[in-house]
C-alpha positions as a printed Julia matrix, in Angstrom:
324×3 Matrix{Float64}:
 21.89  85.89  119.2
 23.4   83.13  119.58
 25.81  81.73  117.45
 28.32  78.49  117.0
 31.69  77.87  115.21
 31.55  74.33  114.9
 35.55  74.11  114.18
 36.68  76.95  116.41
 39.75  76.03  117.06
 40.92  75.88  113.56
 42.84  79.27  111.83
 39.44  80.26  109.81
 37.48  79.58  113.46
 39.56  81.69  115.2
 39.85  84.86  112.5
 35.39  84.59  112.32
 35.21  84.47  115.63
 37.91  87.53  116.47
 35.51  89.62  113.55
 32.47  88.85  115.17
 34.31  89.95  118.79
 35.2   92.94  117.24
 31.94  94.41  115.54
 29.05  92.65  118.87
 26.65  92.23  115.4
 25.77  89.86  113.11
 23.25  90.68  110.26
 22.35  94.18  112.49
 21.67  92.27  115.88
 23.55  92.37  118.85
 25.45  88.98  119.51
 24.64  87.62  123.33
 26.75  84.33  123.05
 28.89  82.65  121.24
 30.12  78.9   120.98
 33.35  77.39  119.73
 33.51  73.41  119.67
 36.78  71.64  118.1
 38.39  68.04  118.7
 41.05  70.87  120.93
 39.96  73.26  123.15
 39.59  75.95  120.98
 41.0   78.87  122.23
 38.47  82.47  123.3
 38.55  85.36  121.71
 39.88  88.04  123.06
 38.03  91.36  124.82
 34.27  89.56  123.11
 31.66  91.88  124.52
 29.43  88.88  125.58
 30.23  85.36  126.97
 32.47  82.54  124.78
 31.95  79.02  125.71
 34.55  77.0   124.65
 33.73  73.75  124.34
 35.33  70.12  123.12
 33.91  67.17  121.34
 33.24  64.99  118.25
 31.34  66.76  115.36
 29.26  63.35  114.7
 27.96  62.96  118.07
 24.97  64.44  118.5
 24.7   64.4   122.21
 27.87  66.75  122.09
 26.66  68.91  119.29
 23.59  69.38  120.94
 25.7   71.25  124.35
 27.3   73.06  121.37
 23.99  74.4   119.77
 21.59  75.28  121.92
 17.85  75.71  121.25
 17.96  79.82  120.58
 21.01  79.27  118.47
 20.52  81.85  114.87
 22.9   80.84  113.2
 25.49  78.04  113.22
 29.59  77.91  111.14
 30.32  74.49  110.11
 34.09  75.04  110.16
 35.24  71.64  111.28
 36.2   68.47  108.72
 39.16  66.03  107.57
 41.25  67.81  105.28
 41.71  66.41  101.43
 44.28  63.9   101.8
 43.7   62.95  105.17
 40.4   62.18  103.35
 42.01  60.3   100.59
 44.37  58.26  103.39
 41.51  56.91  106.17
 38.09  57.05  104.17
 36.18  55.91  107.54
 37.41  59.11  109.14
 36.81  61.59  106.33
 32.76  59.8   106.18
 32.35  60.04  109.98
 33.63  63.84  110.0
 33.05  64.98  106.47
 29.3   63.28  106.06
 28.5   62.41  109.26
 29.09  65.0   110.96
 27.01  67.8   108.68
 23.93  64.36  109.38
 24.24  64.93  113.19
 24.22  68.98  112.63
 21.03  68.12  110.85
 19.39  66.43  113.58
 19.79  68.61  116.41
 19.65  71.94  114.36
 16.04  70.49  113.62
 15.78  70.53  117.71
 16.45  74.72  117.54
 13.1   76.98  118.12
 13.7   78.4   115.37
 15.31  76.71  111.97
 18.63  78.31  112.16
 21.19  79.55  109.77
 23.7   76.89  109.07
 26.82  78.27  107.1
 28.03  75.3   105.6
 32.47  75.23  103.9
 31.78  73.09  101.16
 34.43  72.81   98.66
 36.06  73.76   94.89
 37.37  69.7    95.51
 33.07  68.97   95.32
 33.71  69.76   91.08
 36.5   67.98   89.02
 37.81  69.41   86.04
 40.81  70.08   83.87
 43.08  73.19   83.57
 41.08  75.28   80.91
 37.2   73.84   82.73
 35.43  77.2    83.46
 32.81  76.14   86.04
 29.5   77.82   85.15
 27.61  78.05   88.36
 24.85  75.12   87.51
 27.85  72.62   86.87
 27.22  69.56   87.99
 29.4   68.5    91.27
 31.45  65.42   90.11
 34.48  64.67   92.63
 37.8   62.49   92.25
 38.61  62.48   95.46
 36.77  61.2    98.67
 36.9   64.28  100.67
 35.05  66.54   97.76
 32.1   63.49   97.68
 32.08  64.23  101.33
 31.48  67.19  100.61
 28.67  67.12   97.78
 26.85  64.84   99.53
 26.77  66.94  102.55
 25.45  69.95  100.26
 22.65  68.12   99.41
 21.52  66.74  102.75
 22.25  70.39  104.06
 19.78  71.8   101.01
 17.07  69.43  101.63
 16.52  69.74  105.12
 17.02  73.7   103.95
 13.59  72.71  101.37
 12.18  71.02  104.59
 12.51  73.9   106.64
 14.52  72.21  109.33
 17.05  74.78  108.6
 18.07  77.42  106.8
 22.2   76.4   104.68
 24.58  78.4   102.67
 26.62  76.09  101.4
 29.72  78.29  100.03
 32.52  76.03   97.58
 35.8   77.66   99.2
 38.42  78.15   96.83
 42.34  77.37   98.3
 42.81  79.28  100.99
 45.92  80.87  101.01
 48.25  81.48  102.88
 47.77  79.59  105.89
 49.13  80.94  109.01
 51.08  78.48  111.25
 52.24  74.96  109.81
 51.59  72.81  106.78
 48.94  70.52  107.41
 47.63  67.29  105.49
 45.8   69.03  102.56
 46.55  68.19   99.41
 46.29  71.53   98.68
 48.81  72.71  101.72
 51.82  73.45   99.16
 50.05  75.98   97.95
 50.25  78.23  101.26
 53.92  76.49  102.26
 55.71  77.83   98.9
 54.72  81.64   99.65
 54.7   81.62  103.89
 57.63  79.19  104.45
 59.74  81.19  102.24
 58.97  84.58  103.47
 60.11  82.95  107.5
 63.11  81.5   105.44
 62.2   78.19  105.25
 62.67  75.85  102.06
 59.72  73.81  101.16
 58.86  71.44   98.07
 56.3   71.95   95.16
 54.95  69.06   94.49
 53.35  70.08   91.05
 55.09  72.36   87.72
 55.42  75.8    87.67
 52.16  76.21   85.45
 49.83  74.36   87.49
 46.46  76.91   88.16
 44.45  76.72   91.16
 40.98  79.08   92.12
 42.87  81.06   95.22
 41.79  83.4    97.95
 42.41  85.02  101.57
 41.55  84.02  104.89
 40.44  87.91  105.17
 37.8   87.62  102.04
 36.49  83.81  102.98
 35.93  85.23  106.31
 34.25  88.34  104.87
 32.08  85.77  102.67
 31.36  83.91  105.57
 29.44  86.73  107.12
 28.31  87.1   104.22
 26.74  83.64  103.76
 25.02  84.24  107.82
 23.57  87.93  106.88
 21.92  87.2   103.56
 18.34  86.97  102.49
 18.06  82.96  101.5
 15.46  83.54   99.57
 17.23  84.64   96.63
 18.93  81.21   95.96
 15.78  79.52   96.22
 16.73  75.56   96.56
 20.05  75.84   95.09
 21.6   76.89   98.52
 25.46  76.02   96.08
 27.47  79.82   96.0
 30.6   79.48   94.12
 32.29  82.32   95.56
 34.25  84.99   93.65
 38.06  84.05   94.08
 41.34  84.01   91.96
 42.57  81.77   89.63
 47.1   82.16   89.79
 49.55  79.39   88.51
 52.34  78.48   90.71
 54.94  80.43   88.9
 52.53  83.57   89.56
 53.24  82.91   93.14
 56.72  82.19   92.55
 56.96  85.7    91.18
 55.65  87.12   94.16
 58.58  86.51   96.21
 62.53  87.93   96.14
 64.64  85.86   94.19
 66.63  84.56   97.89
 63.41  83.06   99.28
 62.03  82.01   95.59
 65.23  80.03   95.99
 64.16  78.09   99.04
 61.18  76.36   96.88
 62.38  72.98   95.59
 60.55  71.25   93.09
 59.96  68.04   94.35
 57.2   65.81   92.32
 54.58  64.28   94.14
 52.21  61.69   92.01
 49.55  61.62   95.08
 48.84  65.28   95.54
 49.2   66.41   91.93
 46.61  63.56   91.66
 44.54  64.96   93.91
 44.33  68.66   93.11
 45.08  68.06   89.51
 41.07  67.22   89.11
 40.33  69.98   90.91
 38.82  73.12   88.65
 40.98  75.96   88.72
 38.1   78.58   87.19
 34.7   79.19   88.04
 32.12  82.16   86.53
 31.2   83.14   90.04
 28.37  85.24   88.04
 25.95  83.83   90.93
 28.12  85.58   93.72
 28.43  88.57   92.75
 25.26  89.3    91.86
 24.4   88.33   95.22
 26.99  90.72   96.25
 29.98  88.78   97.5
 33.13  89.96   97.48
 36.03  89.56   94.96
 39.36  88.23   95.25
 41.44  91.09   94.09
 44.38  89.87   93.25
 47.45  88.1    94.41
 49.37  91.08   96.19
 46.48  91.27   97.85
 46.64  88.27   99.05
 50.16  88.07  100.33
 49.68  92.04  102.15
 46.93  90.96  104.03
 49.33  87.36  105.46
 51.58  89.8   106.07
 49.15  92.44  107.71
 47.41  89.64  109.5
 49.29  86.36  110.04
 53.39  87.09  109.4
 54.76  88.48  112.89
 51.5   85.53  114.59
 53.76  83.11  112.4
 57.09  83.34  113.11
 57.11  83.78  116.63
 54.42  80.59  116.68
 57.73  78.58  114.81
 60.09  80.54  116.04
 61.17  82.15  112.79
């Protein structure tokens, strides 16, 4: 079984590649080879029991994708994206990567010998709602930002390609993933990881929203499990609706800050940012996720579990990378 990870150099791509290397199998089949594809050279996982290719290129270029996704590919994890605030700031770039990249993926997938499973990482940003909204599994996607619109449009095209038998897609609408290792990025939700990660490193950080603000979140460890579940599951249970709202967790900013020590909490400085607040303020903070639970997707249990996962998996490496 050949697998390709688009966005293989990102933190989720690296974690997914490491997990596949540990098991050496997917859906009960032996992994024969793995391709990691990104704009910059993605690192190969250590001690992979199969050959790993690390390629660079433009995700919206069918020729580059054709090299990354050979005809024998069985599973493609599409993790490559221009994140929320960056897509809002640069409309053309967001459309190119988030939408045209998905159209290029469909074009290349049609050349595979067997229609491959495509695991597409969509987002809660493809919905809109206020802090009290509970999104049902069949809720209409009405994004209030370009990133969410691009993700929703890509979902529709992948769903239609699945209907036509060109590929076999599962669209996972990820919550805000915390705690992200490394450094802050250009996502509007970057502060959600930063208000936990930076104090644990002894660094100050800013808080652009108030402490009552609630978000739908999950840990990288649980998200990798969801991606593998999406790759292995029997999609006949999905029918024509290929979108899944996975079972994340609702937490407020205040609850996250309360999980820190007093000294760590003091490093988080309130600095209201109307641009960031305007983007994340349209993201629902609660989802029913009944469909995902019935399909066997693992729920995100609690904030303590999220922090423990970061301490075990990423804190030491992040501290070493950033010199703190």
